[in-house]
Amino acid sequence: QLQLVESGGGLVQPGGSLRLSCAASVNTLNSYYIGWFRQAPGKEREGVSCISASSASTNYADSVKGRFTISRDNAKNTVYLQMNSLKPEDTAVYYCAAGSVAKWWIRWYEKSKYSVWGQGTQVTVSS
């Protein structure tokens, strides 16, 4: 039974940094690809980044490319999202999600490809 818990959100000034963590309840996280999504008030949930089970490949939304970095430590059953140069438009609730379906890399940003979701952590970027 896989459960995911996000942490690390908070209030930060524009240009600042935060590191989000996604902790898994089981020691088989290396069997899953992991995605980060975010949802701002009044907007649809959008894919931010994704990492393969082996960390061999990653994907980023154009809006965060060059500023965010996804990584994972399977020994700690944890996935991270390092967020630098934060902008007010990054303000949202951030969710991590896990999936294990075949050919997941095709349209990785589709929510239907993920079977387990965390409850989210709030990130607010404001001066």
Short mmCIF file of C-alpha atoms in Angstrom, two decimals:
data_model
loop_
_atom_site.label_atom_id
_atom_site.label_comp_id
_atom_site.label_asym_id
_atom_site.label_seq_id
_atom_site.Cartn_x
_atom_site.Cartn_y
_atom_site.Cartn_z
CA GLN A 1 0.00 0.00 0.00
CA LEU A 2 1.82 3.06 -1.28
CA GLN A 3 1.20 6.42 0.35
CA LEU A 4 2.92 9.71 -0.50
CA VAL A 5 3.43 12.71 1.77
CA GLU A 6 4.73 16.07 0.54
CA SER A 7 6.62 18.54 2.71
CA GLY A 8 8.82 21.60 2.39
CA GLY A 9 6.32 24.17 1.20
CA GLY A 10 5.99 27.63 2.66
CA LEU A 11 6.24 31.36 2.01
CA VAL A 12 9.25 32.64 0.09
CA GLN A 13 10.18 35.92 -1.59
CA PRO A 14 10.57 36.16 -5.37
CA GLY A 15 13.99 34.89 -6.38
CA GLY A 16 14.19 32.61 -3.38
CA SER A 17 14.43 28.83 -3.19
CA LEU A 18 12.57 25.92 -1.67
CA ARG A 19 13.09 22.18 -1.71
CA LEU A 20 10.03 19.98 -1.68
CA SER A 21 10.16 16.37 -0.53
CA CYS A 22 7.88 13.47 -1.38
CA ALA A 23 8.21 10.61 1.08
CA ALA A 24 6.85 7.15 0.35
CA SER A 25 5.48 4.75 2.93
CA VAL A 26 7.03 1.65 1.35
CA ASN A 27 10.52 0.61 0.32
CA THR A 28 9.60 -0.13 -3.29
CA LEU A 29 9.62 3.42 -4.58
CA ASN A 30 12.19 2.35 -7.17
CA SER A 31 9.36 0.54 -8.95
CA TYR A 32 7.56 3.80 -9.75
CA TYR A 33 8.05 6.84 -11.89
CA ILE A 34 7.27 10.02 -9.94
CA GLY A 35 5.70 13.24 -11.11
CA TRP A 36 5.28 16.66 -9.53
CA PHE A 37 2.12 18.60 -10.34
CA ARG A 38 0.82 21.94 -9.17
CA GLN A 39 -2.53 23.69 -9.07
CA ALA A 40 -3.03 27.41 -8.61
CA PRO A 41 -6.39 28.88 -7.55
CA GLY A 42 -8.83 28.85 -10.44
CA LYS A 43 -6.50 26.90 -12.72
CA GLU A 44 -6.16 23.29 -13.84
CA ARG A 45 -3.62 20.97 -12.29
CA GLU A 46 -0.53 20.94 -14.47
CA GLY A 47 2.51 18.73 -14.73
CA VAL A 48 5.73 20.30 -13.47
CA SER A 49 8.32 17.53 -13.68
CA CYS A 50 8.72 13.77 -13.82
CA ILE A 51 11.53 11.33 -13.10
CA SER A 52 11.91 7.70 -14.12
CA ALA A 53 12.30 4.88 -11.62
CA SER A 54 16.02 4.61 -12.33
CA SER A 55 16.60 8.38 -12.52
CA ALA A 56 17.81 7.83 -16.08
CA SER A 57 15.42 10.38 -17.53
CA THR A 58 13.58 13.50 -16.43
CA ASN A 59 11.06 15.88 -17.92
CA TYR A 60 10.18 19.47 -17.12
CA ALA A 61 7.46 21.86 -18.08
CA ASP A 62 8.75 24.77 -20.14
CA SER A 63 7.68 27.18 -17.42
CA VAL A 64 10.12 25.71 -14.88
CA LYS A 65 12.94 24.42 -17.07
CA GLY A 66 16.29 25.73 -15.88
CA ARG A 67 14.92 26.72 -12.48
CA PHE A 68 13.61 23.45 -11.01
CA THR A 69 15.46 20.16 -10.57
CA ILE A 70 13.87 16.81 -9.78
CA SER A 71 15.84 14.03 -8.13
CA ARG A 72 15.26 10.88 -6.12
CA ASP A 73 16.95 8.87 -3.42
CA ASN A 74 15.41 5.43 -3.57
CA ALA A 75 17.35 4.31 -0.51
CA LYS A 76 15.42 6.92 1.46
CA ASN A 77 12.19 6.34 -0.47
CA THR A 78 12.09 10.05 -1.24
CA VAL A 79 11.80 12.26 -4.31
CA TYR A 80 12.81 15.92 -4.26
CA LEU A 81 11.95 19.03 -6.22
CA GLN A 82 14.54 21.79 -5.86
CA MET A 83 12.96 25.10 -6.83
CA ASN A 84 15.23 28.08 -7.49
CA SER A 85 14.58 31.59 -8.77
CA LEU A 86 10.98 31.35 -7.68
CA LYS A 87 8.40 33.64 -9.24
CA PRO A 88 4.95 34.72 -8.02
CA GLU A 89 3.38 32.60 -10.76
CA ASP A 90 4.90 29.52 -9.10
CA THR A 91 2.42 29.97 -6.26
CA ALA A 92 0.30 26.82 -6.07
CA VAL A 93 -0.39 23.65 -4.17
CA TYR A 94 2.25 21.14 -5.22
CA TYR A 95 1.46 17.43 -5.42
CA CYS A 96 3.64 14.41 -6.00
CA ALA A 97 2.25 11.33 -7.69
CA ALA A 98 3.41 7.81 -8.51
CA GLY A 99 2.69 5.58 -11.47
CA SER A 100 3.78 2.21 -12.81
CA VAL A 101 1.98 1.71 -16.13
CA ALA A 102 3.81 0.73 -19.27
CA LYS A 103 4.79 3.49 -21.71
CA TRP A 104 4.30 6.06 -18.99
CA TRP A 105 6.68 8.45 -20.75
CA ILE A 106 4.11 9.10 -23.46
CA ARG A 107 2.37 12.28 -22.34
CA TRP A 108 3.89 12.01 -18.87
CA TYR A 109 2.01 15.12 -17.79
CA GLU A 110 -1.40 13.43 -18.02
CA LYS A 111 -2.86 12.89 -14.56
CA SER A 112 -4.45 9.61 -15.59
CA LYS A 113 -1.03 7.95 -15.77
CA TYR A 114 -0.55 8.27 -12.01
CA SER A 115 -2.30 5.96 -9.56
CA VAL A 116 -1.24 7.35 -6.15
CA TRP A 117 -1.29 11.00 -5.10
CA GLY A 118 -0.15 12.91 -2.06
CA GLN A 119 -2.28 15.53 -0.31
CA GLY A 120 -0.19 18.47 -1.46
CA THR A 121 1.92 21.21 0.08
CA GLN A 122 1.35 24.95 -0.33
CA VAL A 123 4.02 27.10 -1.97
CA THR A 124 3.51 30.86 -1.87
CA VAL A 125 5.90 33.25 -3.61
CA SER A 126 5.28 36.83 -2.55
CA SER A 127 7.13 39.94 -1.44
#
